Coordinates of C-alpha atoms and ligand atoms in Angstrom, one line a residue:
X1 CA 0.0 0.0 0.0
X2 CA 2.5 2.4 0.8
X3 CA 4.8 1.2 -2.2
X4 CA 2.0 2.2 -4.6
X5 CA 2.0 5.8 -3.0
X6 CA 5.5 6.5 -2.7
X7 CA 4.8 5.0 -7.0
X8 CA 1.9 6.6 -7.1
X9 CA 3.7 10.2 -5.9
X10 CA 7.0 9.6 -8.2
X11 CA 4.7 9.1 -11.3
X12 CA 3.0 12.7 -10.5
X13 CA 5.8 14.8 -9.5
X14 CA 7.6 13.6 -13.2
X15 CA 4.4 14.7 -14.8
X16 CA 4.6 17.6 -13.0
X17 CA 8.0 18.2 -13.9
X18 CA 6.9 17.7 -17.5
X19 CA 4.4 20.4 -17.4
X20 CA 6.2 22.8 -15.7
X21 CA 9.3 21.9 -18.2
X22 CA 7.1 21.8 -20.9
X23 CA 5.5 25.5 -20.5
X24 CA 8.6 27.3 -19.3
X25 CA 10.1 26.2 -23.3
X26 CA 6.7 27.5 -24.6
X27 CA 6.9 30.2 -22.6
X28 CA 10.6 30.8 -24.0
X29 CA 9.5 30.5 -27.4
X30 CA 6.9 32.7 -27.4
X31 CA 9.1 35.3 -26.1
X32 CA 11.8 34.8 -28.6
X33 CA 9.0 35.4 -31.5
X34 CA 8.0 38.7 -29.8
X35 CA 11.8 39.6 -29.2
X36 CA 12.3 38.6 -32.8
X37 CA 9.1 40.7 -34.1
X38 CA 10.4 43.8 -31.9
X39 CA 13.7 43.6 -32.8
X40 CA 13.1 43.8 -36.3
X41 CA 10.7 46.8 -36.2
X42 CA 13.7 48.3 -34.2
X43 CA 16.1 47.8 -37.2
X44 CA 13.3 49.1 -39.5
X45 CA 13.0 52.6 -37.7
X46 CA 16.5 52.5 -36.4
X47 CA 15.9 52.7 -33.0
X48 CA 19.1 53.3 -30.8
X49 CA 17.2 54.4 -27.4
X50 CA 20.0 57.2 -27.5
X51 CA 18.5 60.5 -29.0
X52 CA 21.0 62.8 -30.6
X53 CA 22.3 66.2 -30.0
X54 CA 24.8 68.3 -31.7
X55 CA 25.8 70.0 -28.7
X56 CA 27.2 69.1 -25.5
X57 CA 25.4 67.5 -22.4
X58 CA 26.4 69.7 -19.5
X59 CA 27.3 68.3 -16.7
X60 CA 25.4 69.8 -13.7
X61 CA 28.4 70.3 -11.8
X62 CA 29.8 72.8 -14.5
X63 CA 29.9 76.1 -12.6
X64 CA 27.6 77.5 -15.1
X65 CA 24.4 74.7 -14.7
X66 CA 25.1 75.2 -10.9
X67 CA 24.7 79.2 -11.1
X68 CA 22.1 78.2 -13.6
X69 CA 20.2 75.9 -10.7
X70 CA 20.7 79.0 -8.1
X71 CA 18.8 80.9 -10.9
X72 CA 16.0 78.6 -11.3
X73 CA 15.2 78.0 -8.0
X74 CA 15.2 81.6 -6.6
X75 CA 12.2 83.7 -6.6
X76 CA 13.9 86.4 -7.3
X77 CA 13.2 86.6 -11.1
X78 CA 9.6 86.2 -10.0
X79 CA 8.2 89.6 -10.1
X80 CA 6.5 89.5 -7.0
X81 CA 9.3 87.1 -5.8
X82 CA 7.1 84.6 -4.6
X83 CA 7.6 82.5 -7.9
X84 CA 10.8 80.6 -8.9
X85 CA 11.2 78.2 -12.4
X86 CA 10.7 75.8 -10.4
X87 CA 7.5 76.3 -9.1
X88 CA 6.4 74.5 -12.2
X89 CA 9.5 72.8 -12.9
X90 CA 11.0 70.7 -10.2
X91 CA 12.8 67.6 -10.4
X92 CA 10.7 65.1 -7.8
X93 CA 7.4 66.4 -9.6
X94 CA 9.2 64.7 -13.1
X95 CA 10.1 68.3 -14.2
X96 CA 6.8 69.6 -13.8
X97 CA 4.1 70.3 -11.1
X98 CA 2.0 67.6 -11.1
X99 CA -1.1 69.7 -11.8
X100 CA -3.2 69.8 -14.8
X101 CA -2.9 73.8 -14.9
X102 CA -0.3 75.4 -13.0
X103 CA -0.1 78.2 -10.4
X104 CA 2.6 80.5 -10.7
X105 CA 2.4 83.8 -8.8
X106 CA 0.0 84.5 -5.5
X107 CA 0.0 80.4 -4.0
X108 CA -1.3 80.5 -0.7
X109 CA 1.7 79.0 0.1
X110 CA 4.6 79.8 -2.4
X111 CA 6.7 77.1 -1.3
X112 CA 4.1 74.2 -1.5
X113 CA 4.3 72.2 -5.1
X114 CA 2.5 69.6 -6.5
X115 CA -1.1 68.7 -6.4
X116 CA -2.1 70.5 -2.8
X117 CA -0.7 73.9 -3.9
X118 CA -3.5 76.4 -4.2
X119 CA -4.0 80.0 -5.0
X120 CA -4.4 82.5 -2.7
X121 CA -8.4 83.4 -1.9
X122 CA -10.1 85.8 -4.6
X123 CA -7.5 85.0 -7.7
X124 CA -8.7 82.9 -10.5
X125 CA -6.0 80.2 -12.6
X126 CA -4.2 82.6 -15.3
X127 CA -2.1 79.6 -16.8
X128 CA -4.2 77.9 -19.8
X129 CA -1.7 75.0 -20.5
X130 CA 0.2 72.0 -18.9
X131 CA 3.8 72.6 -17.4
X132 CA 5.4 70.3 -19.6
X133 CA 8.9 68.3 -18.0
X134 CA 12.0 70.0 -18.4
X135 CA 13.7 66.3 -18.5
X136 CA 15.7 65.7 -21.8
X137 CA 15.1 69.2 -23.2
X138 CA 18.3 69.4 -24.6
X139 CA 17.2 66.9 -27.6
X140 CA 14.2 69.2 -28.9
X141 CA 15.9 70.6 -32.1
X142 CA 13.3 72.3 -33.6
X143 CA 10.9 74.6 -31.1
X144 CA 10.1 74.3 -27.7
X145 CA 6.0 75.2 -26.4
X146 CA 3.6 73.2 -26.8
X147 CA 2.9 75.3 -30.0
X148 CA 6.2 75.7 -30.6
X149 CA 6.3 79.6 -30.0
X150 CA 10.3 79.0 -29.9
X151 CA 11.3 77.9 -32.6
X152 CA 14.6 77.2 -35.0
X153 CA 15.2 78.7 -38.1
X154 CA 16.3 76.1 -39.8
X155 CA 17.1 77.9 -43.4
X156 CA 19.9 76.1 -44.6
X157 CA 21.8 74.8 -41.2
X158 CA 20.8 77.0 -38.0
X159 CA 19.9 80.8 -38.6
X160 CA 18.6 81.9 -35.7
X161 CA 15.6 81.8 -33.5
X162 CA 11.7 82.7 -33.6
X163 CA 10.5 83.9 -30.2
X164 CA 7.2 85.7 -29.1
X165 CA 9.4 88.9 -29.2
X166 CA 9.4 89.3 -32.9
X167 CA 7.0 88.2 -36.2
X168 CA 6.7 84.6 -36.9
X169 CA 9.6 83.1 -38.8
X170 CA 12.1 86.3 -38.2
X171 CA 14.8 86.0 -35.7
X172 CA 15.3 87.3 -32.5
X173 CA 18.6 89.0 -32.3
X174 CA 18.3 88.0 -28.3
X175 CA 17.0 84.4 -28.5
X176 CA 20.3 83.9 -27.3
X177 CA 22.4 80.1 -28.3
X178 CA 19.9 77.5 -27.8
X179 CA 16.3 76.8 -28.0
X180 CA 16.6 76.3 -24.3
X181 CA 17.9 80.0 -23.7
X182 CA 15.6 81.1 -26.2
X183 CA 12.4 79.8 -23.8
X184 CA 14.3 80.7 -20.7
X185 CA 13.7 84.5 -21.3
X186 CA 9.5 84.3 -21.4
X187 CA 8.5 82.3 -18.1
X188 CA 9.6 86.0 -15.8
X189 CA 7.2 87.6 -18.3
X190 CA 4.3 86.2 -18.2
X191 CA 1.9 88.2 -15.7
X192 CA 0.4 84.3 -14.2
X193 CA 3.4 82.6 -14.1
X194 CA 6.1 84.6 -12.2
X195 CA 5.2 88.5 -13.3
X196 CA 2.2 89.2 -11.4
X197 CA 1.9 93.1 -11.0
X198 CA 5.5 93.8 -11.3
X199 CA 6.3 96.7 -13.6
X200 CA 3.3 96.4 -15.5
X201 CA 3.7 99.1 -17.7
X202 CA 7.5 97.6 -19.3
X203 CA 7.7 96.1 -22.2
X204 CA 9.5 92.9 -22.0
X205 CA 13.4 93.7 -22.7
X206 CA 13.0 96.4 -20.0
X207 CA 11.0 94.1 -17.6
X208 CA 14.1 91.6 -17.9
X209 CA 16.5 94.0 -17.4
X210 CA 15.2 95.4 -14.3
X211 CA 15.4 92.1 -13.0
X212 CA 18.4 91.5 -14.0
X213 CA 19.6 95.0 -12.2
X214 CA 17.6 93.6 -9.5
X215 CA 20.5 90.7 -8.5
X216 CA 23.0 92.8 -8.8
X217 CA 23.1 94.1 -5.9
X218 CA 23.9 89.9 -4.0
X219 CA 24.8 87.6 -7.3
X220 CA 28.2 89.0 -8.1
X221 CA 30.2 85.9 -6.4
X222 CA 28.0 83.4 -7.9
X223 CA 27.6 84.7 -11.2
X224 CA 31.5 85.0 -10.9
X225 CA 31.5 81.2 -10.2
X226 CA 29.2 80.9 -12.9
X227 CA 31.2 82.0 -15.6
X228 CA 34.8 81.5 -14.1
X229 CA 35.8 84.9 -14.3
X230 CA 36.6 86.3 -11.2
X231 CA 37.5 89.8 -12.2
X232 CA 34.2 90.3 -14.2
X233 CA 32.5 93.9 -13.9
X234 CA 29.0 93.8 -12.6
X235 CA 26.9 95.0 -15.3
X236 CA 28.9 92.9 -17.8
X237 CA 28.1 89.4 -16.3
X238 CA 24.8 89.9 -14.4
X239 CA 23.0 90.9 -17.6
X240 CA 19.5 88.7 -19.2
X241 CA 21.6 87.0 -21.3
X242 CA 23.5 85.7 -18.8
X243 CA 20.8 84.9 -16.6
X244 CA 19.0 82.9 -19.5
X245 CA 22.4 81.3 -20.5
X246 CA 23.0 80.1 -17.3
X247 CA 19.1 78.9 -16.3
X248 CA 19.6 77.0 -19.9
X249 CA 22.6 75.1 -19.3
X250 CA 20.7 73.5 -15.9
X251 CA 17.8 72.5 -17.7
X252 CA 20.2 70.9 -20.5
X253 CA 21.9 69.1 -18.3
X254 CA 19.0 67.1 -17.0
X255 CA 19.0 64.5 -19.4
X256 CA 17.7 61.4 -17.9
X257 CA 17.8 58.4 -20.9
X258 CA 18.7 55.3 -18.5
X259 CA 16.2 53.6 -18.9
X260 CA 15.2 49.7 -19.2
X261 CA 14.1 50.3 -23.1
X262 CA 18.0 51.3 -24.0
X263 CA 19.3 48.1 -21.9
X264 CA 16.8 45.9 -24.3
X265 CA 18.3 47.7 -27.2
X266 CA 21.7 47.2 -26.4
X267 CA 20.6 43.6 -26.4
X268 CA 19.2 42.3 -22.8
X269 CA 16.2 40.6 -23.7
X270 CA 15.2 40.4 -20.0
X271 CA 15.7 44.2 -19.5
X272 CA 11.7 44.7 -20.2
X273 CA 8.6 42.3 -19.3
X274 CA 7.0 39.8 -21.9
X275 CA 4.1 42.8 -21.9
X276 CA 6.0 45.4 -22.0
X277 CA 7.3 43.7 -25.3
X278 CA 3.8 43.1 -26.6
X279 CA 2.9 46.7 -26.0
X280 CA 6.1 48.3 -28.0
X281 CA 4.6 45.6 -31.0
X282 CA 1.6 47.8 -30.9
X283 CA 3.5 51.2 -30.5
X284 CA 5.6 50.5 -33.6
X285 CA 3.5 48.0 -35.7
X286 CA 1.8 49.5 -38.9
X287 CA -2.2 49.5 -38.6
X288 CA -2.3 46.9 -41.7
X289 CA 0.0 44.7 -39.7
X290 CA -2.7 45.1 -36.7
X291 CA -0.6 47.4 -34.7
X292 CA -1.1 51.2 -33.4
X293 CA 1.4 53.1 -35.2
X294 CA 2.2 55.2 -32.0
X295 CA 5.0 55.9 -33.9
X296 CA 4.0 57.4 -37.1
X297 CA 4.4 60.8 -34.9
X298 CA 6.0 59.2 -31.7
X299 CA 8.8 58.4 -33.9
X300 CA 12.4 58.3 -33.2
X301 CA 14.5 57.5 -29.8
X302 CA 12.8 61.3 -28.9
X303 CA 9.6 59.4 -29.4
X304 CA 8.2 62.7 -31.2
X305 CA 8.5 63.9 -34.6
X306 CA 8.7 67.4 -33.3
X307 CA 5.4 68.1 -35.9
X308 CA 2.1 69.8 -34.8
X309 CA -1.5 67.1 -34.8
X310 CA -4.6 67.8 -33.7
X311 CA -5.7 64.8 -31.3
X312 CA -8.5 66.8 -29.6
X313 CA -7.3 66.2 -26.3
X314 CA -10.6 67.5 -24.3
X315 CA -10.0 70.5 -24.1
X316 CA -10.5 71.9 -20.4
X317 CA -9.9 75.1 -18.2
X318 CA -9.7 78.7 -19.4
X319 CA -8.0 78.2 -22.9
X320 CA -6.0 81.1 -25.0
X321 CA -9.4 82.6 -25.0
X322 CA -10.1 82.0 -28.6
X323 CA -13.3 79.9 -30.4
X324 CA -16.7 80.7 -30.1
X325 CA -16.7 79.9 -26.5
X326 CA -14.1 82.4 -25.3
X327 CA -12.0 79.5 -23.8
X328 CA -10.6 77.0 -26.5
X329 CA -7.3 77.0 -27.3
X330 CA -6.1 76.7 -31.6
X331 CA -2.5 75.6 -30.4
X332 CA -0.1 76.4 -33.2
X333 CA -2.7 77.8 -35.2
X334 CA -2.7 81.1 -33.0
X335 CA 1.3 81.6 -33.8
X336 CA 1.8 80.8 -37.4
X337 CA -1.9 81.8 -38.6
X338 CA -2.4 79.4 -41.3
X339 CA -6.0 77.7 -41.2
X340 CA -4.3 74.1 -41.2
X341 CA -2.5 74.6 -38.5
X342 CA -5.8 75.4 -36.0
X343 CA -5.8 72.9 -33.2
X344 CA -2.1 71.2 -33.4
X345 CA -0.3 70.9 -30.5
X346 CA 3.5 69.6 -30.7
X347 CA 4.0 65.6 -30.7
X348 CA 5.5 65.0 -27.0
X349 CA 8.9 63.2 -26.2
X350 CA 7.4 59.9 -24.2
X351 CA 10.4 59.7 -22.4
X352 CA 9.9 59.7 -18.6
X353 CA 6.0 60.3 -19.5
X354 CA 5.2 57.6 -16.8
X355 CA 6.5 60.6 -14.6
X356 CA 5.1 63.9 -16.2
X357 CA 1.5 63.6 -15.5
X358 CA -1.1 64.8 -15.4
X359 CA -0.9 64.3 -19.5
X360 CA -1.7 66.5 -22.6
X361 CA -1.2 70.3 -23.1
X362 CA -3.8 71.1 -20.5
X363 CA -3.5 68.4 -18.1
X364 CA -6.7 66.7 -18.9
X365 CA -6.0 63.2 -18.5
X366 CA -4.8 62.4 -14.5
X367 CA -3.8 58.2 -15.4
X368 CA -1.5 57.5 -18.6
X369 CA -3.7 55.0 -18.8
X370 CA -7.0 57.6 -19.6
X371 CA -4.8 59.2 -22.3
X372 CA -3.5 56.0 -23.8
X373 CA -6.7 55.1 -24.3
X374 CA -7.1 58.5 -26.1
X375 CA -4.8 57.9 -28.5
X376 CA -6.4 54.3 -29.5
X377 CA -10.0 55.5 -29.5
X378 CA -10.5 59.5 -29.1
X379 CA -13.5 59.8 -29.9
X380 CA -14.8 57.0 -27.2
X381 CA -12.4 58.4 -25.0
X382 CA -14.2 62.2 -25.4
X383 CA -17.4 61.4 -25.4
X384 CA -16.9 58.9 -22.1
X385 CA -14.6 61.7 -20.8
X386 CA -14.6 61.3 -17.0
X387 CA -14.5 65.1 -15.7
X388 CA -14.1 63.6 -11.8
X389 CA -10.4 62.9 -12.8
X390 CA -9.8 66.6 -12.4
X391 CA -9.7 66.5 -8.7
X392 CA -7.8 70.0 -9.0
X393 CA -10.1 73.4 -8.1
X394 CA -10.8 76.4 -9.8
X395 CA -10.9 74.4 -13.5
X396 CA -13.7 75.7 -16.0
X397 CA -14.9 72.3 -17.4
X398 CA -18.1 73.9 -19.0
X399 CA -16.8 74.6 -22.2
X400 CA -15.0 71.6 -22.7
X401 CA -17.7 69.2 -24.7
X402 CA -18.4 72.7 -27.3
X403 CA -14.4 73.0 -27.0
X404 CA -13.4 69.8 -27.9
X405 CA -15.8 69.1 -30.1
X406 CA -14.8 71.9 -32.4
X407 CA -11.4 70.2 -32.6
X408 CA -12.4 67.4 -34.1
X409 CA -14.5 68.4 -36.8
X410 CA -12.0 70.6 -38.3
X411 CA -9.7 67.6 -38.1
X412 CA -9.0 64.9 -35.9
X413 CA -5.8 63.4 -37.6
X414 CA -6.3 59.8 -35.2
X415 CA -7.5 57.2 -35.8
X416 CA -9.6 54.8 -33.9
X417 CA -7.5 51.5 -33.5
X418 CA -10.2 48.7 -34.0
X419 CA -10.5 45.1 -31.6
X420 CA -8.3 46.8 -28.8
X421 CA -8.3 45.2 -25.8
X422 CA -7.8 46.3 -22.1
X423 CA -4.8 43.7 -21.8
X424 CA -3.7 46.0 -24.8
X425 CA -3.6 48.8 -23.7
X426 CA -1.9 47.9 -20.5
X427 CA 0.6 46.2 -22.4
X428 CA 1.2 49.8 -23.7
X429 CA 1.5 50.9 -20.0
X430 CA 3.5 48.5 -19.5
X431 CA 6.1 49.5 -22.4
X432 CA 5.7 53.8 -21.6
X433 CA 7.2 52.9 -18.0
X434 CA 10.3 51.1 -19.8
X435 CA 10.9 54.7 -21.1
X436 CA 11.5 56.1 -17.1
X437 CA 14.9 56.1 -16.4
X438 CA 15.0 54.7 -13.0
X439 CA 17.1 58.3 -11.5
X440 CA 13.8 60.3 -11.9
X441 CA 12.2 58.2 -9.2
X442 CA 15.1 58.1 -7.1
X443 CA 15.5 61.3 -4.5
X444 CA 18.7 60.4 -4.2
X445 CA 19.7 60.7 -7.9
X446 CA 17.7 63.4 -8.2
X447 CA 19.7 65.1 -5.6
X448 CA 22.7 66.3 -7.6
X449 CA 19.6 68.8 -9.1
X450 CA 18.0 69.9 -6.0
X451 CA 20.0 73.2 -4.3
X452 CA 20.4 72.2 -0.7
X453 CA 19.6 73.8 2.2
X454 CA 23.1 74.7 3.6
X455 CA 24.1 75.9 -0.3
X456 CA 24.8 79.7 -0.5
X457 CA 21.8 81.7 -1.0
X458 CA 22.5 84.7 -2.7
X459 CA 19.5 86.7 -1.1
X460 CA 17.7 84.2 1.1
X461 CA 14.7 83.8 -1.6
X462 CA 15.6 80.4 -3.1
X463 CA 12.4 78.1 -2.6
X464 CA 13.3 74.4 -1.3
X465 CA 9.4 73.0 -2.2
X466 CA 7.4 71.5 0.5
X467 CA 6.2 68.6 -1.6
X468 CA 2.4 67.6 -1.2
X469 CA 0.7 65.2 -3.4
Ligands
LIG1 C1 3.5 79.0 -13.4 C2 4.2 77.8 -13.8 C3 5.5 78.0 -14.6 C4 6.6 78.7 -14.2 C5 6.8 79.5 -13.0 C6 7.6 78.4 -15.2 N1 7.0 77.6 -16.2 FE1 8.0 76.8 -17.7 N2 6.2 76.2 -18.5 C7 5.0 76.3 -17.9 C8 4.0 76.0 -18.9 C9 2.5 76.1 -18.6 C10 4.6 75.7 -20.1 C11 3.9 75.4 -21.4 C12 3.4 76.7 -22.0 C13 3.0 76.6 -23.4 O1 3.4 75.7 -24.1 O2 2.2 77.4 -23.9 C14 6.0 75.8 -19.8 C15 7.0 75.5 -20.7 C16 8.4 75.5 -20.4 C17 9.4 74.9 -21.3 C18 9.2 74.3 -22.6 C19 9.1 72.8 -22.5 C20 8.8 72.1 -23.8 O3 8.7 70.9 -23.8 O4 8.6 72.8 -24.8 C21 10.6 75.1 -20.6 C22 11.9 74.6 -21.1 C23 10.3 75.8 -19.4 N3 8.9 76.0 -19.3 C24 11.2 76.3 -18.5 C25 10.9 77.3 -17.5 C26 11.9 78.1 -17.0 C27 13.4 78.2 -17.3 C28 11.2 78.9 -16.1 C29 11.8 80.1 -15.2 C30 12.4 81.1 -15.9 C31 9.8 78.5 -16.1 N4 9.7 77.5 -17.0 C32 8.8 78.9 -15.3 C33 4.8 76.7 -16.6 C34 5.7 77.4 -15.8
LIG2 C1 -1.2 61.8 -35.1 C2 -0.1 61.8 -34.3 C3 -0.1 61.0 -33.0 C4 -0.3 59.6 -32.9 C5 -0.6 58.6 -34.1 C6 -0.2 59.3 -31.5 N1 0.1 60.4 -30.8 FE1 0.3 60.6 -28.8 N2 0.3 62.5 -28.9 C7 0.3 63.3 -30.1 C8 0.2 64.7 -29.8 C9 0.2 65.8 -30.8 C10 0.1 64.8 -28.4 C11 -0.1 66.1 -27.6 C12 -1.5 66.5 -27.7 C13 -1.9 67.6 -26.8 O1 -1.3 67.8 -25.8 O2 -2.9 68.3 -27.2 C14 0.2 63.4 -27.9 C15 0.3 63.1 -26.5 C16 0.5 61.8 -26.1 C17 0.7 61.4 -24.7 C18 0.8 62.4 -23.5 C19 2.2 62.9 -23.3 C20 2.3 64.1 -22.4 O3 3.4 64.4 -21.9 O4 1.3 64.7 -22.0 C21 0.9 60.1 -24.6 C22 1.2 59.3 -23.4 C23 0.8 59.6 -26.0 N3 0.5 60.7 -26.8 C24 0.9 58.3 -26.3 C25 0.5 57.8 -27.6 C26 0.3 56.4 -27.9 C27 0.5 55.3 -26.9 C28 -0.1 56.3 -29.2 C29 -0.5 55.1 -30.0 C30 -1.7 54.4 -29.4 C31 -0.1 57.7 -29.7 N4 0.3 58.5 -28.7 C32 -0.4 58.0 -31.0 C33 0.4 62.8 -31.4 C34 0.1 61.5 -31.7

């Protein structure tokens, strides 16, 4: 009797060991047809996971991106000085504020980011668009905004840059060297994000000059620092140039491309999960081959082809005050005028986008998965467009169905990805968060970015954020 068990027990463990031998090669297999599907779309759009740049990464211990951190975290250049950069822009909230719409000048409290900072009682939200990441801005070569009101002019190599300053398409004599520069110069004035009431008469060279003329009188050391010249006369070195130069180079040297997509694509196959893998097959397949072609505009290691679409992400909050309604918003269309360009906002880079919520240019989806499911099915997505995601206060969300709408009759330019399941779109999930690079969760990391407490404070108004979420 107890033979037969102990027979009985053998016989079933070896079929055990069968199965469990028998699915872990089935399992292998199938993964080595998705590796082999993935790695050959790869080839095909000549993927490196590395995006390119012409000029030099600075390293955030140059004296310059350091001066240029001082800079962006001091609410000194805020008008009012209750608003620094990075207000909107810090490095725990993934380079941005975790809020749909920002607030820049007159927070109850200035210090508080991320999704519990308010405005002070009586003022209304003045900024109609997304703070979008400052992460990997270095690799945008053609405009920055999301309707790329910065932008290159790209006649024949480099000549020059388009700002706000000047007509479309001419260049601003002081856009400065970089795209980065270029944008650097607008955030101080703009009257919601760090203006407020300050000088409200100037014009803006003369607003930025008085601010500039406004560090002079404590920055003289670290501007020094900054640009290694010890000897430097006052009004030579603390100048708007400078102080855009500077603020630039910081933001440039936050490029954060570790991630677990580049390990695969140097060749670790178990860098990324078997659904990450199945979601990248949708990102990159054709739609006749049954995929989503993410990547007809999501192209490239920058994931974006630096173009202008119109998805008709609902359109919510107070708008550039445009359209019938007073509160939509025509994206490029407003800066380069032309009737096709009405309601295209700039491709996003996808890199880090687990990070950067909430998503699209006005913060209207609060889970990547919401606006993931956008981009499959928009017009399911709008019309089942669940307005309790915006948790955040003061947001007009009365407009949006008349806003939106009017986007996508003059042209939606997605398209609805048929038999989409929600394991699909998951699996795309699953294959965005293979595009974090592990430092941007990681205080730590991070903390090379973050001025500390103890670091010289040129006049006592840098902000160190009181982080609620
Ligand atoms: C009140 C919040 C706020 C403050 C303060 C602020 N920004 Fe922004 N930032 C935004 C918003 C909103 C946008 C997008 C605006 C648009 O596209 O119309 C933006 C866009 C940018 C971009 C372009 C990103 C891209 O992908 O094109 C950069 C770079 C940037 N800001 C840097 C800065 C710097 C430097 C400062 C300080 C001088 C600053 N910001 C201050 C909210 C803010
Ligand atoms: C027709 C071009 C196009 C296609 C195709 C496309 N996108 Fe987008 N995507 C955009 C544009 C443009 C935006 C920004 C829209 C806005 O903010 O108004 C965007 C925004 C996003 C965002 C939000 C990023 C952020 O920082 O807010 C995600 C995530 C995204 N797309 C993922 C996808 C996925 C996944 C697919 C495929 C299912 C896809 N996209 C297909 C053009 C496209």
């Amino acid at each position: 009797m107890k033979k037969r068990m102990k027979k009985n027990l053998y016989k079933t463990s070896i079929l055990f060991l069968l199965i469990c031998l028998n699915f872990s090669t089935s399992a292998k297999n199938k993964t080595s047809t998705v590796d082999q599907n993935l790695r050959e779309l790869i080839q095909q759009q000549k993927l490196t996971a590395v995006p390119k740049t012409k000029s030099d990464i600075p390293s955030i211990y140059s004296p310059i991106a350091q001066l240029g951190m001082k800079l962006f975290y001091s609410k000194a250049l805020g008008g009012e000085k209750d608003t620094a950069c990075v207000s909107c822009h810090h490095p725990l909230l993934g380079g941005g504020d975790n809020l749909s719409l920002p607030i820049g000048t007159h927070a109850q409290k200035p210090d508080v980011l991320g999704s519990k900072r308010r405005l002070k009682k009586g003022y209304k939200l003045g900024v109609p668009r997304n703070a979008p990441t400052t992460f990997n801005i270095i690799f945008h070569k053609k405009s920055l905004f999301h309707d790329g009101r910065i932008q290159a002019i790209t006649d024949q190599g480099f000549a020059g840059i388009n700002t706000p300053d000047v007509p479309f398409e001419k260049d601003d004599p002081l856009g400065g060297n970089n795209l980065v520069q270029a944008q650097a110069r607008f955030p101080i004035t703009s009257i919601a994000e760090m203006r407020g009431s300050f000088m409200s008469e100037a014009g803006t060279e003369t607003l930025r000059r008085s601010l500039a003329d406004r560090l002079k009188k404590n920055w003289l050391e670290a501007f020094r620092y900054g640009f290694s010249d010890s000897q430097a006369d006052v009004d030579d070195l603390i100048t708007e140039q400078n102080i855009s130069f500077a603020i630039g180079e910081y933001e440039r040297s936050q490029v954060f491309i570790n991630n677990p997509w580049r390990k695969y694509l140097a060749g670790d196959d178990n860098a990324i999960s078997i659904n990450a893998k199945k979601g990248a097959l949708l990102f990159f397949k054709s739609q006749a081959k049954g995929g989503a072609n993410c990547s007809r505009c999501h192209s490239g290691d920058f994931f974006t082809d630096e173009l202008f679409h119109n998805t008709a992400i609902p359109q919510i909050g107070m708008g550039r005050g445009v359209g019938k309604t007073k509160t939509n918003d025509f994206g490029c269309g407003s800066i380069s005028n032309k009737a096709s360009d009405k309601f295209r906002f700039r491709t996003p880079s996808l890199l880090n986008v687990e990070v950067t919520g909430p998503w699209g240019h006005d913060g209207a989806y609060t889970t990547l998965e919401g606006i993931v499911r956008h981009m499959l099915a928009p017009l399911k997505s709008i019309y089942h467009y669940d307005k309790k995601q915006i948790k955040q206060k003061g947001i007009n969300l009365k407009d949006m169905e008349k806003n939106t709408l009017a986007a996508v009759k003059y042209g939606l330019e997605l398209n609805t990805i048929k038999n989409i399941s929600t394991k699909d779109v998951k699996n795309i999930v699953s294959f965005l968060q293979t595009l974090t690079d592990p430092c941007v969760k990681n205080v730590k990391c991070l903390s090379p970015w973050i001025p500390k407490k103890t670091d010289n404070d040129p006049d006592g108004l840098m902000l160190h954020a009181i982080i609620k979420s």
